[in-house]
């Protein structure tokens, strides 16, 4: 595949998958600007590969996740005071909701990293299990089990009363 | 006898739905306007990328020319050697496994002692026959089977490879798979594999966290730093992803499970027991050897 045709294919993938790419990065970086930088870096890195990968989309998702993981480890973005701005749309929430969200994020950090990311992508990012499975190169059933187990653990931690 | 697992679901679906709804009201920060203009930045790098590609093409062309010259020189030295002919095997290497006796051939029946996969699962090295064995540390039949498997593995010919793959259907199983692959990366797989069966006993596990695992590895001379590097490495993540892909490709649903040549599935139920699995595997390997010949 020529460079130009790969760039065209990448542009088409971005047009149809920009939400997945963004949410995949944000679930790890927890910062909007960092997530956008990660997606841009990943697309440019894949564009410059000497040989095209067999599955361009899967490779792109994997590159996004690896760059996000690398960046988050470098910058220690999992801050203890759980700053919401840049991660959560605080404009759509009142003070009580912000408090609840901070509590949720605190307990989320105690879960396995797969459960954390799947919960963020599914609950906050509105992605489907199939979309998340594509991002993580996993079986949708595996993703579903991470999600359900993570939800149970989150609920136990927050002691949500019966509604 | 086999360990068949299903996911852990909330008992009260109504409560889970209400809790989920409350969490779903939390929305992620929207991307900025510049994010959606990423394709413009991609287009502006096309010209630069084109020049880079020419450089790679010229390197590839030079490599082809050098290889062609080398092959021509080799041909001139000994005209009886064709560069396309594989090296001859020693005659004794062709006898990979003993001929199945009529008694064994009659005992193992497709659909009864083993099943044929609807779609063959490919593997990288076409020169060897691969046997994949899926296990789970808390599975006691797997622990029992491991003793027979280790002895069987030591008798395998060079052309047969046995690959152990952890079953991964949940976050708990993924953590145990991380333990297995950490041991591989740290070079202590042989020392720790059987010990993990004891440590990860169902309902009595002594390894329940990353810290527990780090302390476990300390007993085998692995420092905390070495463990952290291995446990959080890209290499481990890649092995986990490949294992998950294998779980998906083979549609593994119980442990222990064996798959021969990417085509045949064997379980204790089909074979009639743990040791019998290996007898069926021997038979299937011989079938494959005869097919290749």
Tab-separated table of C-alpha atoms in Angstrom:
chain	number	residue	atom	x	y	z
A	1	UNK	CA	0.000	0.000	0.000
A	2	UNK	CA	1.429	3.355	-0.982
A	3	UNK	CA	1.868	6.081	1.585
A	4	UNK	CA	-0.869	8.207	0.055
A	5	UNK	CA	-3.382	5.374	-0.035
A	6	UNK	CA	-2.579	4.524	3.583
A	7	UNK	CA	-3.091	8.130	4.589
A	8	UNK	CA	-6.408	8.087	2.779
A	9	UNK	CA	-7.377	4.906	4.590
A	10	UNK	CA	-6.302	6.424	7.918
A	11	UNK	CA	-8.356	9.512	7.223
A	12	UNK	CA	-11.370	7.314	6.444
A	13	UNK	CA	-10.823	5.303	9.627
A	14	UNK	CA	-10.645	8.508	11.631
A	15	UNK	CA	-13.849	9.783	10.068
A	16	UNK	CA	-15.730	6.673	11.155
A	17	UNK	CA	-13.883	5.814	14.369
A	18	UNK	CA	-12.811	9.157	15.865
A	19	UNK	CA	-15.060	8.646	18.865
A	20	UNK	CA	-13.656	5.182	19.633
A	21	UNK	CA	-10.083	6.432	19.258
A	22	UNK	CA	-10.725	9.398	21.527
A	23	UNK	CA	-12.534	7.393	24.210
A	24	UNK	CA	-9.891	4.643	24.100
A	25	UNK	CA	-7.170	7.205	24.783
A	26	UNK	CA	-9.175	9.209	27.331
A	27	UNK	CA	-10.009	6.089	29.338
A	28	UNK	CA	-6.285	5.769	30.045
A	29	UNK	CA	-4.970	9.332	30.061
A	30	UNK	CA	-8.038	10.812	31.843
A	31	UNK	CA	-7.142	14.152	30.266
A	32	UNK	CA	-8.717	15.456	27.086
A	33	UNK	CA	-5.674	17.302	25.730
A	34	UNK	CA	-3.419	14.309	26.384
A	35	UNK	CA	-5.932	11.976	24.717
A	36	UNK	CA	-6.096	14.143	21.594
A	37	UNK	CA	-2.288	14.314	21.431
A	38	UNK	CA	-2.101	10.533	21.768
A	39	UNK	CA	-4.527	9.940	18.907
A	40	UNK	CA	-2.688	12.395	16.660
A	41	UNK	CA	0.706	10.857	17.509
A	42	UNK	CA	-0.634	7.372	16.876
A	43	UNK	CA	-2.107	8.264	13.486
A	44	UNK	CA	1.094	9.973	12.376
A	45	UNK	CA	3.188	7.048	13.627
A	46	UNK	CA	1.074	4.526	11.714
A	47	UNK	CA	1.188	6.748	8.620
A	48	UNK	CA	4.986	6.614	8.696
A	49	UNK	CA	5.336	2.838	9.011
A	50	UNK	CA	7.529	1.381	6.253
A	51	UNK	CA	5.174	-1.571	5.825
A	52	UNK	CA	1.394	-1.495	6.179
A	53	UNK	CA	-0.016	-3.716	8.942
A	54	UNK	CA	-2.430	-6.466	7.909
A	55	UNK	CA	-5.182	-4.991	10.051
A	56	UNK	CA	-4.769	-1.239	10.004
A	57	UNK	CA	-7.612	-0.498	12.396
A	58	UNK	CA	-6.492	-3.015	15.047
A	59	UNK	CA	-2.930	-1.741	14.769
A	60	UNK	CA	-4.102	1.833	15.161
A	61	UNK	CA	-6.125	1.004	18.276
A	62	UNK	CA	-3.185	-0.811	19.757
A	63	UNK	CA	-0.849	2.103	19.019
A	64	UNK	CA	-3.273	4.534	20.654
A	65	UNK	CA	-3.504	2.401	23.786
A	66	UNK	CA	0.252	1.863	24.020
A	67	UNK	CA	0.980	5.575	23.619
A	68	UNK	CA	-1.690	6.429	26.182
A	69	UNK	CA	-0.259	3.928	28.657
A	70	UNK	CA	3.247	5.235	28.078
A	71	UNK	CA	2.141	8.833	28.556
A	72	UNK	CA	0.127	8.140	31.677
A	73	UNK	CA	3.053	6.349	33.285
A	74	UNK	CA	5.364	9.233	32.426
A	75	UNK	CA	3.031	11.910	33.723
A	76	UNK	CA	1.345	10.023	36.598
A	77	UNK	CA	-2.029	11.309	35.526
A	78	UNK	CA	-3.873	9.294	38.116
A	79	UNK	CA	-3.801	12.130	40.599
A	80	UNK	CA	-5.128	11.563	44.078
A	81	UNK	CA	-7.490	14.528	44.184
A	82	UNK	CA	-9.317	13.263	41.062
A	83	UNK	CA	-9.463	16.517	39.168
A	84	UNK	CA	-12.501	16.189	36.954
A	85	UNK	CA	-11.861	18.957	34.481
A	86	UNK	CA	-10.410	17.680	31.266
A	87	UNK	CA	-11.780	14.198	31.902
A	88	UNK	CA	-15.470	14.566	32.718
A	89	UNK	CA	-17.994	16.959	31.200
A	90	UNK	CA	-18.517	18.905	34.426
A	91	UNK	CA	-20.718	21.483	32.658
A	92	UNK	CA	-23.484	18.923	32.515
A	93	UNK	CA	-23.318	18.135	36.256
A	94	UNK	CA	-24.305	19.950	39.425
A	95	UNK	CA	-22.202	20.024	42.610
A	96	UNK	CA	-23.796	16.867	44.026
A	97	UNK	CA	-23.152	14.961	40.827
A	98	UNK	CA	-19.553	16.152	40.801
A	99	UNK	CA	-19.140	14.815	44.326
A	100	UNK	CA	-20.597	11.457	43.298
A	101	UNK	CA	-18.336	11.365	40.253
A	102	UNK	CA	-15.230	12.006	42.350
A	103	UNK	CA	-16.266	9.152	44.623
A	104	UNK	CA	-16.783	6.855	41.660
A	105	UNK	CA	-13.385	7.702	40.196
A	106	UNK	CA	-11.713	7.078	43.539
A	107	UNK	CA	-13.174	3.576	43.719
A	108	UNK	CA	-12.552	3.011	40.022
A	109	UNK	CA	-8.813	3.395	40.644
A	110	UNK	CA	-8.976	0.406	42.966
A	111	UNK	CA	-10.158	-1.926	40.215
A	112	UNK	CA	-8.114	-3.938	37.757
A	113	UNK	CA	-6.925	-1.738	34.854
A	114	UNK	CA	-9.014	-3.694	32.319
A	115	UNK	CA	-12.144	-3.234	34.401
A	116	UNK	CA	-11.399	0.475	34.831
A	117	UNK	CA	-10.966	1.110	31.144
A	118	UNK	CA	-13.962	-0.952	30.084
A	119	UNK	CA	-16.207	0.779	32.622
A	120	UNK	CA	-15.044	4.212	31.484
A	121	UNK	CA	-15.484	3.354	27.809
A	122	UNK	CA	-18.884	1.705	28.275
A	123	UNK	CA	-20.507	3.842	30.977
A	124	UNK	CA	-19.015	7.260	30.308
A	125	UNK	CA	-18.020	6.871	26.665
A	126	UNK	CA	-21.196	5.102	25.485
A	127	UNK	CA	-19.282	2.505	23.489
A	128	UNK	CA	-20.725	-0.949	22.852
A	129	UNK	CA	-19.067	-4.192	23.920
A	130	UNK	CA	-18.220	-4.906	20.282
A	131	UNK	CA	-16.575	-1.501	19.881
A	132	UNK	CA	-14.572	-1.980	23.086
A	133	UNK	CA	-13.574	-5.483	21.987
A	134	UNK	CA	-12.213	-3.979	18.765
A	135	UNK	CA	-10.210	-1.408	20.720
A	136	UNK	CA	-8.759	-3.926	23.167
A	137	UNK	CA	-8.381	-6.784	20.647
A	138	UNK	CA	-10.418	-8.963	22.975
A	139	UNK	CA	-13.399	-11.223	22.752
A	140	UNK	CA	-16.683	-9.289	23.334
A	141	UNK	CA	-17.560	-11.907	25.951
A	142	UNK	CA	-14.306	-11.143	27.743
A	143	UNK	CA	-15.109	-7.439	27.650
A	144	UNK	CA	-18.602	-8.101	28.978
A	145	UNK	CA	-17.234	-10.164	31.841
A	146	UNK	CA	-14.740	-7.419	32.734
A	147	UNK	CA	-17.591	-4.911	32.680
A	148	UNK	CA	-19.986	-6.954	34.797
A	149	UNK	CA	-17.357	-7.918	37.331
A	150	UNK	CA	-16.100	-4.323	37.518
A	151	UNK	CA	-19.631	-3.034	38.003
A	152	UNK	CA	-20.267	-5.474	40.838
A	153	UNK	CA	-17.033	-4.496	42.565
A	154	UNK	CA	-17.742	-0.796	42.082
A	155	UNK	CA	-21.180	-1.178	43.550
A	156	UNK	CA	-19.822	-3.090	46.545
A	157	UNK	CA	-17.255	-0.390	47.162
A	158	UNK	CA	-19.677	2.480	46.991
A	159	UNK	CA	-22.339	0.609	49.047
A	160	UNK	CA	-25.068	1.755	46.754
A	161	UNK	CA	-28.425	1.275	48.533
A	162	UNK	CA	-31.165	-0.665	46.781
A	163	UNK	CA	-33.088	1.636	44.444
B	1	UNK	CA	-14.349	-33.352	36.246
B	2	UNK	CA	-13.815	-30.371	33.968
B	3	UNK	CA	-14.106	-26.841	35.197
B	4	UNK	CA	-16.720	-25.022	33.140
B	5	UNK	CA	-17.190	-21.406	33.956
B	6	UNK	CA	-19.745	-18.731	33.317
B	7	UNK	CA	-19.596	-15.044	34.107
B	8	UNK	CA	-20.522	-13.595	37.435
B	9	UNK	CA	-23.667	-11.556	36.946
B	10	UNK	CA	-25.528	-9.272	39.354
B	11	UNK	CA	-28.221	-11.202	41.136
B	12	UNK	CA	-30.621	-8.302	41.094
B	13	UNK	CA	-30.904	-7.007	37.546
B	14	UNK	CA	-33.132	-4.112	38.605
B	15	UNK	CA	-30.556	-2.806	41.086
B	16	UNK	CA	-27.775	-3.167	38.538
B	17	UNK	CA	-29.769	-1.255	35.935
B	18	UNK	CA	-30.492	1.658	38.296
B	19	UNK	CA	-26.875	1.829	39.374
B	20	UNK	CA	-25.747	1.639	35.777
B	21	UNK	CA	-28.150	4.407	34.797
B	22	UNK	CA	-26.789	6.666	37.482
B	23	UNK	CA	-23.222	6.015	36.322
B	24	UNK	CA	-24.189	6.482	32.682
B	25	UNK	CA	-25.305	10.031	33.456
B	26	UNK	CA	-21.611	10.861	33.841
B	27	UNK	CA	-20.263	11.958	30.483
B	28	UNK	CA	-16.694	12.277	29.275
B	29	UNK	CA	-15.276	15.666	28.317
B	30	UNK	CA	-15.987	16.349	24.674
B	31	UNK	CA	-13.014	16.603	22.304
B	32	UNK	CA	-11.937	20.031	21.126
B	33	UNK	CA	-12.561	21.338	17.625
B	34	UNK	CA	-8.933	20.801	16.672
B	35	UNK	CA	-9.331	17.064	17.333
B	36	UNK	CA	-11.694	16.666	14.394
B	37	UNK	CA	-9.156	18.431	12.148
B	38	UNK	CA	-6.563	15.678	12.615
B	39	UNK	CA	-7.042	14.447	9.012
B	40	UNK	CA	-5.827	17.880	7.840
B	41	UNK	CA	-2.570	17.373	9.735
B	42	UNK	CA	-2.311	13.891	8.245
B	43	UNK	CA	-2.674	15.290	4.739
B	44	UNK	CA	0.065	17.857	5.347
B	45	UNK	CA	2.536	15.077	6.181
B	46	UNK	CA	1.877	13.160	2.907
B	47	UNK	CA	4.632	14.872	0.953
B	48	UNK	CA	7.237	14.237	3.627
B	49	UNK	CA	6.123	10.626	3.968
B	50	UNK	CA	6.475	10.105	0.204
B	51	UNK	CA	10.170	10.933	0.322
B	52	UNK	CA	10.640	8.578	3.252
B	53	UNK	CA	9.030	5.733	1.293
B	54	UNK	CA	11.506	6.184	-1.598
B	55	UNK	CA	14.308	5.716	0.882
B	56	UNK	CA	12.861	2.399	2.127
B	57	UNK	CA	12.262	1.186	-1.433
B	58	UNK	CA	15.878	1.839	-2.386
B	59	UNK	CA	17.102	-0.125	0.668
B	60	UNK	CA	14.839	-3.062	-0.269
B	61	UNK	CA	16.035	-2.981	-3.890
B	62	UNK	CA	19.684	-3.054	-2.804
B	63	UNK	CA	18.985	-6.023	-0.534
B	64	UNK	CA	17.401	-7.946	-3.413
B	65	UNK	CA	20.401	-7.287	-5.665
B	66	UNK	CA	22.892	-8.410	-3.000
B	67	UNK	CA	20.886	-11.583	-2.290
B	68	UNK	CA	20.682	-12.410	-6.001
B	69	UNK	CA	24.451	-12.069	-6.402
B	70	UNK	CA	25.024	-14.293	-3.369
B	71	UNK	CA	22.729	-16.995	-4.753
B	72	UNK	CA	24.429	-16.882	-8.146
B	73	UNK	CA	27.819	-17.334	-6.496
B	74	UNK	CA	26.601	-20.287	-4.465
B	75	UNK	CA	25.191	-21.932	-7.583
B	76	UNK	CA	28.519	-21.588	-9.364
B	77	UNK	CA	30.350	-23.289	-6.466
B	78	UNK	CA	28.124	-26.373	-6.410
B	79	UNK	CA	25.727	-26.763	-9.299
B	80	UNK	CA	23.931	-29.670	-7.604
B	81	UNK	CA	22.457	-27.353	-4.909
B	82	UNK	CA	19.336	-25.416	-5.868
B	83	UNK	CA	18.613	-22.396	-3.629
B	84	UNK	CA	14.994	-23.514	-3.512
B	85	UNK	CA	15.677	-27.029	-2.206
B	86	UNK	CA	15.300	-27.492	1.523
B	87	UNK	CA	18.135	-29.276	3.309
B	88	UNK	CA	17.703	-33.045	3.403
B	89	UNK	CA	16.604	-34.549	6.689
B	90	UNK	CA	18.510	-37.445	8.127
B	91	UNK	CA	16.574	-40.621	7.452
B	92	UNK	CA	16.119	-41.359	11.159
B	93	UNK	CA	14.372	-37.993	11.672
B	94	UNK	CA	11.526	-39.044	9.423
B	95	UNK	CA	10.428	-41.646	11.943
B	96	UNK	CA	8.779	-39.098	14.232
B	97	UNK	CA	6.425	-41.430	16.053
B	98	UNK	CA	5.961	-45.171	16.093
B	99	UNK	CA	3.420	-46.591	13.688
B	100	UNK	CA	0.043	-46.788	15.400
B	101	UNK	CA	-0.885	-50.323	16.171
B	102	UNK	CA	-4.207	-51.515	14.794
B	103	UNK	CA	-5.499	-51.608	18.401
B	104	UNK	CA	-4.896	-47.849	18.964
B	105	UNK	CA	-6.280	-46.859	15.590
B	106	UNK	CA	-9.491	-48.731	16.335
B	107	UNK	CA	-9.944	-47.189	19.804
B	108	UNK	CA	-10.064	-43.497	18.894
B	109	UNK	CA	-12.994	-42.321	16.877
B	110	UNK	CA	-13.717	-38.842	15.564
B	111	UNK	CA	-16.738	-37.362	17.310
B	112	UNK	CA	-16.285	-39.663	20.284
B	113	UNK	CA	-12.723	-39.451	21.616
B	114	UNK	CA	-11.936	-36.163	19.927
B	115	UNK	CA	-13.712	-33.591	17.804
B	116	UNK	CA	-12.715	-31.763	14.656
B	117	UNK	CA	-12.854	-27.972	14.810
B	118	UNK	CA	-15.309	-26.388	12.347
B	119	UNK	CA	-12.552	-24.006	11.205
B	120	UNK	CA	-8.858	-24.885	11.552
B	121	UNK	CA	-6.842	-22.488	13.682
B	122	UNK	CA	-3.664	-21.422	11.911
B	123	UNK	CA	-0.309	-21.020	13.599
B	124	UNK	CA	2.892	-19.297	12.586
B	125	UNK	CA	5.377	-22.126	12.073
B	126	UNK	CA	4.186	-24.510	9.342
B	127	UNK	CA	7.219	-26.761	9.772
B	128	UNK	CA	6.115	-28.028	13.190
B	129	UNK	CA	2.955	-29.581	14.553
B	130	UNK	CA	1.616	-27.593	17.451
B	131	UNK	CA	-0.211	-28.933	20.456
B	132	UNK	CA	-1.955	-26.264	22.535
B	133	UNK	CA	-3.007	-26.997	26.075
B	134	UNK	CA	-5.326	-24.580	27.887
B	135	UNK	CA	-5.135	-24.563	31.665
B	136	UNK	CA	-6.364	-22.619	34.687
B	137	UNK	CA	-4.420	-22.553	37.941
B	138	UNK	CA	-7.377	-23.097	40.334
B	139	UNK	CA	-8.517	-26.070	38.205
B	140	UNK	CA	-7.474	-29.192	40.150
B	141	UNK	CA	-7.753	-31.560	37.162
B	142	UNK	CA	-5.295	-29.245	35.390
B	143	UNK	CA	-2.900	-29.616	38.327
B	144	UNK	CA	-3.226	-33.387	38.188
B	145	UNK	CA	-2.864	-33.411	34.411
B	146	UNK	CA	0.312	-31.331	34.595
B	147	UNK	CA	2.327	-34.248	35.959
B	148	UNK	CA	1.374	-36.506	33.039
B	149	UNK	CA	1.815	-33.653	30.575
B	150	UNK	CA	5.356	-32.859	31.727
B	151	UNK	CA	6.452	-36.452	31.258
B	152	UNK	CA	4.722	-36.642	27.855
B	153	UNK	CA	6.291	-33.376	26.745
B	154	UNK	CA	9.793	-34.650	27.465
B	155	UNK	CA	9.254	-37.477	24.953
B	156	UNK	CA	7.989	-35.312	22.100
B	157	UNK	CA	10.014	-35.250	18.864
B	158	UNK	CA	11.583	-31.960	17.775
B	159	UNK	CA	8.886	-31.385	15.162
B	160	UNK	CA	6.125	-31.220	17.761
B	161	UNK	CA	5.781	-28.232	20.066
B	162	UNK	CA	3.616	-28.026	23.153
B	163	UNK	CA	2.324	-24.589	24.105
B	164	UNK	CA	0.596	-23.981	27.414
B	165	UNK	CA	-1.957	-21.206	27.251
B	166	UNK	CA	-3.857	-19.849	30.260
B	167	UNK	CA	-7.639	-19.775	29.876
B	168	UNK	CA	-8.856	-16.169	30.137
B	169	UNK	CA	-12.578	-15.504	30.603
B	170	UNK	CA	-12.570	-13.028	33.480
B	171	UNK	CA	-10.445	-10.400	35.183
B	172	UNK	CA	-9.475	-12.973	37.828
B	173	UNK	CA	-8.270	-15.396	35.179
B	174	UNK	CA	-6.456	-12.584	33.410
B	175	UNK	CA	-4.515	-11.828	36.596
B	176	UNK	CA	-3.499	-15.485	36.866
B	177	UNK	CA	-2.424	-15.396	33.214
B	178	UNK	CA	-0.340	-12.324	34.039
B	179	UNK	CA	1.332	-14.370	36.770
B	180	UNK	CA	2.131	-17.154	34.284
B	181	UNK	CA	3.589	-14.820	31.664
B	182	UNK	CA	5.480	-12.798	34.261
B	183	UNK	CA	7.224	-16.016	35.244
B	184	UNK	CA	8.068	-16.644	31.570
B	185	UNK	CA	9.545	-13.181	31.127
B	186	UNK	CA	11.484	-13.490	34.382
B	187	UNK	CA	12.886	-16.884	33.370
B	188	UNK	CA	11.397	-18.761	36.337
B	189	UNK	CA	8.524	-20.542	34.601
B	190	UNK	CA	9.827	-24.035	35.333
B	191	UNK	CA	10.268	-23.291	39.027
B	192	UNK	CA	6.940	-21.560	39.533
B	193	UNK	CA	4.399	-23.234	37.250
B	194	UNK	CA	3.479	-26.116	39.576
B	195	UNK	CA	3.732	-23.860	42.622
B	196	UNK	CA	1.141	-21.539	41.086
B	197	UNK	CA	-1.376	-24.418	41.055
B	198	UNK	CA	-1.016	-24.580	44.833
B	199	UNK	CA	-0.899	-20.827	45.381
B	200	UNK	CA	-4.004	-20.100	43.280
B	201	UNK	CA	-6.203	-22.792	44.817
B	202	UNK	CA	-9.889	-22.012	44.402
B	203	UNK	CA	-11.365	-20.394	47.556
B	204	UNK	CA	-7.975	-20.556	49.253
B	205	UNK	CA	-5.695	-18.479	47.085
B	206	UNK	CA	-2.609	-16.940	48.671
B	207	UNK	CA	-2.022	-14.651	45.694
B	208	UNK	CA	-4.796	-12.105	45.416
B	209	UNK	CA	-2.997	-8.941	44.382
B	210	UNK	CA	0.020	-7.613	42.565
B	211	UNK	CA	1.775	-7.243	45.913
B	212	UNK	CA	1.102	-10.893	46.778
B	213	UNK	CA	2.526	-11.890	43.418
B	214	UNK	CA	5.625	-9.779	43.925
B	215	UNK	CA	6.219	-11.474	47.291
B	216	UNK	CA	5.683	-14.884	45.658
B	217	UNK	CA	8.400	-14.188	43.103
B	218	UNK	CA	10.801	-13.028	45.821
B	219	UNK	CA	11.107	-16.657	46.933
B	220	UNK	CA	12.569	-17.413	43.506
B	221	UNK	CA	15.193	-14.704	43.616
B	222	UNK	CA	13.225	-12.085	41.691
B	223	UNK	CA	13.609	-8.559	43.016
B	224	UNK	CA	10.667	-6.206	43.367
B	225	UNK	CA	12.056	-4.021	40.598
B	226	UNK	CA	12.520	-6.949	38.200
B	227	UNK	CA	8.977	-8.100	38.920
B	228	UNK	CA	7.463	-4.643	38.397
B	229	UNK	CA	9.263	-4.234	35.087
B	230	UNK	CA	8.047	-7.604	33.821
B	231	UNK	CA	4.502	-7.292	35.160
B	232	UNK	CA	3.969	-3.869	33.599
B	233	UNK	CA	5.864	-4.501	30.375
B	234	UNK	CA	4.517	-4.264	26.830
B	235	UNK	CA	5.871	-7.788	26.272
B	236	UNK	CA	3.564	-9.177	28.929
B	237	UNK	CA	0.629	-7.246	27.569
B	238	UNK	CA	1.334	-8.663	24.122
B	239	UNK	CA	1.392	-12.237	25.465
B	240	UNK	CA	-1.896	-11.670	27.240
B	241	UNK	CA	-3.462	-10.335	24.037
B	242	UNK	CA	-2.215	-13.338	22.068
B	243	UNK	CA	-3.534	-15.713	24.739
B	244	UNK	CA	-6.928	-14.027	24.648
B	245	UNK	CA	-6.924	-14.321	20.873
B	246	UNK	CA	-6.111	-18.029	21.153
B	247	UNK	CA	-8.924	-18.496	23.684
B	248	UNK	CA	-11.239	-16.868	21.169
B	249	UNK	CA	-9.908	-18.731	18.127
B	250	UNK	CA	-10.267	-22.127	19.778
B	251	UNK	CA	-13.518	-21.170	21.566
B	252	UNK	CA	-12.127	-22.646	24.782
B	253	UNK	CA	-14.892	-23.394	27.246
B	254	UNK	CA	-13.328	-25.738	29.779
B	255	UNK	CA	-10.010	-26.780	31.194
B	256	UNK	CA	-7.909	-28.760	30.677
B	257	UNK	CA	-8.362	-28.708	26.897
B	258	UNK	CA	-5.917	-29.813	24.229
B	259	UNK	CA	-5.858	-28.918	20.561
B	260	UNK	CA	-3.678	-30.754	18.064
B	261	UNK	CA	-2.452	-29.209	14.814
B	262	UNK	CA	-5.065	-26.472	15.103
B	263	UNK	CA	-7.695	-28.988	13.997
B	264	UNK	CA	-8.530	-31.505	16.709
B	265	UNK	CA	-9.985	-30.855	20.159
B	266	UNK	CA	-9.498	-33.216	23.113
B	267	UNK	CA	-10.974	-33.001	26.601
B	268	UNK	CA	-11.077	-35.397	29.562
B	269	UNK	CA	-14.740	-36.030	28.718
B	270	UNK	CA	-14.126	-37.012	25.099
B	271	UNK	CA	-10.932	-38.957	25.773
B	272	UNK	CA	-12.251	-40.735	28.854
B	273	UNK	CA	-9.760	-39.350	31.361
B	274	UNK	CA	-6.680	-37.208	31.837
B	275	UNK	CA	-4.076	-39.782	30.855
B	276	UNK	CA	-6.266	-40.896	27.979
B	277	UNK	CA	-6.067	-37.342	26.548
B	278	UNK	CA	-2.384	-37.943	25.860
B	279	UNK	CA	-3.044	-41.274	24.161
B	280	UNK	CA	-5.525	-39.563	21.846
B	281	UNK	CA	-3.022	-36.752	21.260
B	282	UNK	CA	-0.368	-39.316	20.269
B	283	UNK	CA	-2.800	-40.855	17.811
B	284	UNK	CA	-3.702	-37.497	16.279
B	285	UNK	CA	-0.048	-36.504	15.979
B	286	UNK	CA	0.603	-39.704	14.083
B	287	UNK	CA	-2.336	-38.940	11.785
B	288	UNK	CA	-0.793	-35.548	11.083
B	289	UNK	CA	2.627	-37.052	10.455
B	290	UNK	CA	1.203	-39.512	7.937
B	291	UNK	CA	-0.741	-36.706	6.258
B	292	UNK	CA	2.400	-34.584	5.863
B	293	UNK	CA	4.320	-37.525	4.382
